[in-house]
XYZ file of C-alpha atoms in Angstrom:
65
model
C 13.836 10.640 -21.380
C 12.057 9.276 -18.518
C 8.914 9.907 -16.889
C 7.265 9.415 -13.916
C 3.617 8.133 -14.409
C 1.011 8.542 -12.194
C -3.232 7.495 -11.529
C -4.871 9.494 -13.512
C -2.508 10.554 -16.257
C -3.076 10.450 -19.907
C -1.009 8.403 -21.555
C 0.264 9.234 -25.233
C -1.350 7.895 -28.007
C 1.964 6.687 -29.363
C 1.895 4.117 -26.660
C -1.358 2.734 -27.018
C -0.263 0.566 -30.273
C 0.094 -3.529 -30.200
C 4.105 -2.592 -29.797
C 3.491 -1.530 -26.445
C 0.381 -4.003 -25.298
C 1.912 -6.502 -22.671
C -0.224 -9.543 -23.887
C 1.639 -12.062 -21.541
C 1.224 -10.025 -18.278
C 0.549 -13.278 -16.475
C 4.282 -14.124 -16.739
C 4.735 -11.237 -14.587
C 2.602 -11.754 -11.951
C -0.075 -9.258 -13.225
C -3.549 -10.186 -13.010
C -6.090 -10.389 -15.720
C -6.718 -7.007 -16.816
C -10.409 -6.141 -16.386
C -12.513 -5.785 -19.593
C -11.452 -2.957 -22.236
C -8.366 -2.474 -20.227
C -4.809 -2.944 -21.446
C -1.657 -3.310 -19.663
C 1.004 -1.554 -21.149
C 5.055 -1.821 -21.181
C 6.890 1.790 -21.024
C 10.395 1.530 -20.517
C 10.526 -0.533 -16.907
C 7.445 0.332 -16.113
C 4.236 -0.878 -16.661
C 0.836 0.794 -17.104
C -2.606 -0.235 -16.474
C -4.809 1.596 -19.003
C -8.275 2.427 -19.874
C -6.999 2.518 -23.718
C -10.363 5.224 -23.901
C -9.429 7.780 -23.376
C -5.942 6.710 -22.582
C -5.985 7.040 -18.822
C -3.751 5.541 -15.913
C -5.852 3.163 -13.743
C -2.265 1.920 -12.051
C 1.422 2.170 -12.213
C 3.569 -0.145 -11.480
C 7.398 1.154 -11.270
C 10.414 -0.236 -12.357
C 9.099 -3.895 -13.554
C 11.517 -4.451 -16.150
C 15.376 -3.107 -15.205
C-alpha cells in the first residue's frame, strides 16, 4: 500500500536499485542532485536520497498521478 514519506526516514533497500533511480529528473523540474545523492521514483512520489545509509533528504508528494 501506500506510504507517507518523510525527512529523515529510511528508505528500503528494495528501492535503492537502478529500477527506482530517476536518472532524467531534469524533465521534471528537479534540480541536479548534489554529489552521492539519488533521486528516487516511489509510486507518485519522489525521494531525494542519501543512497548511504538510505536516508530522506526531501520528499516531494504526488509528482507522478
Amino acid at each position: 500500500g501506500y506510504r507517507n514519506w518523510y525527512y529523515g526516514a529510511i528508505l528500503p533497500s528494495v528501492f535503492l536499485a537502478n529500477a527506482y533511480y530517476l536518472d532524467d529528473w531534469y524533465d521534471y523540474g528537479l534540480y541536479d542532485p548534489p554529489y552521492g545523492y539519488r533521486w528516487v521514483r516511489v509510486g507518485p512520489d519522489v525521494l531525494l536520497v542519501d543512497p548511504y545509509p538510505g536516508r530522506l533528504v526531501q520528499v516531494m508528494s504526488d509528482t507522478f498521478y
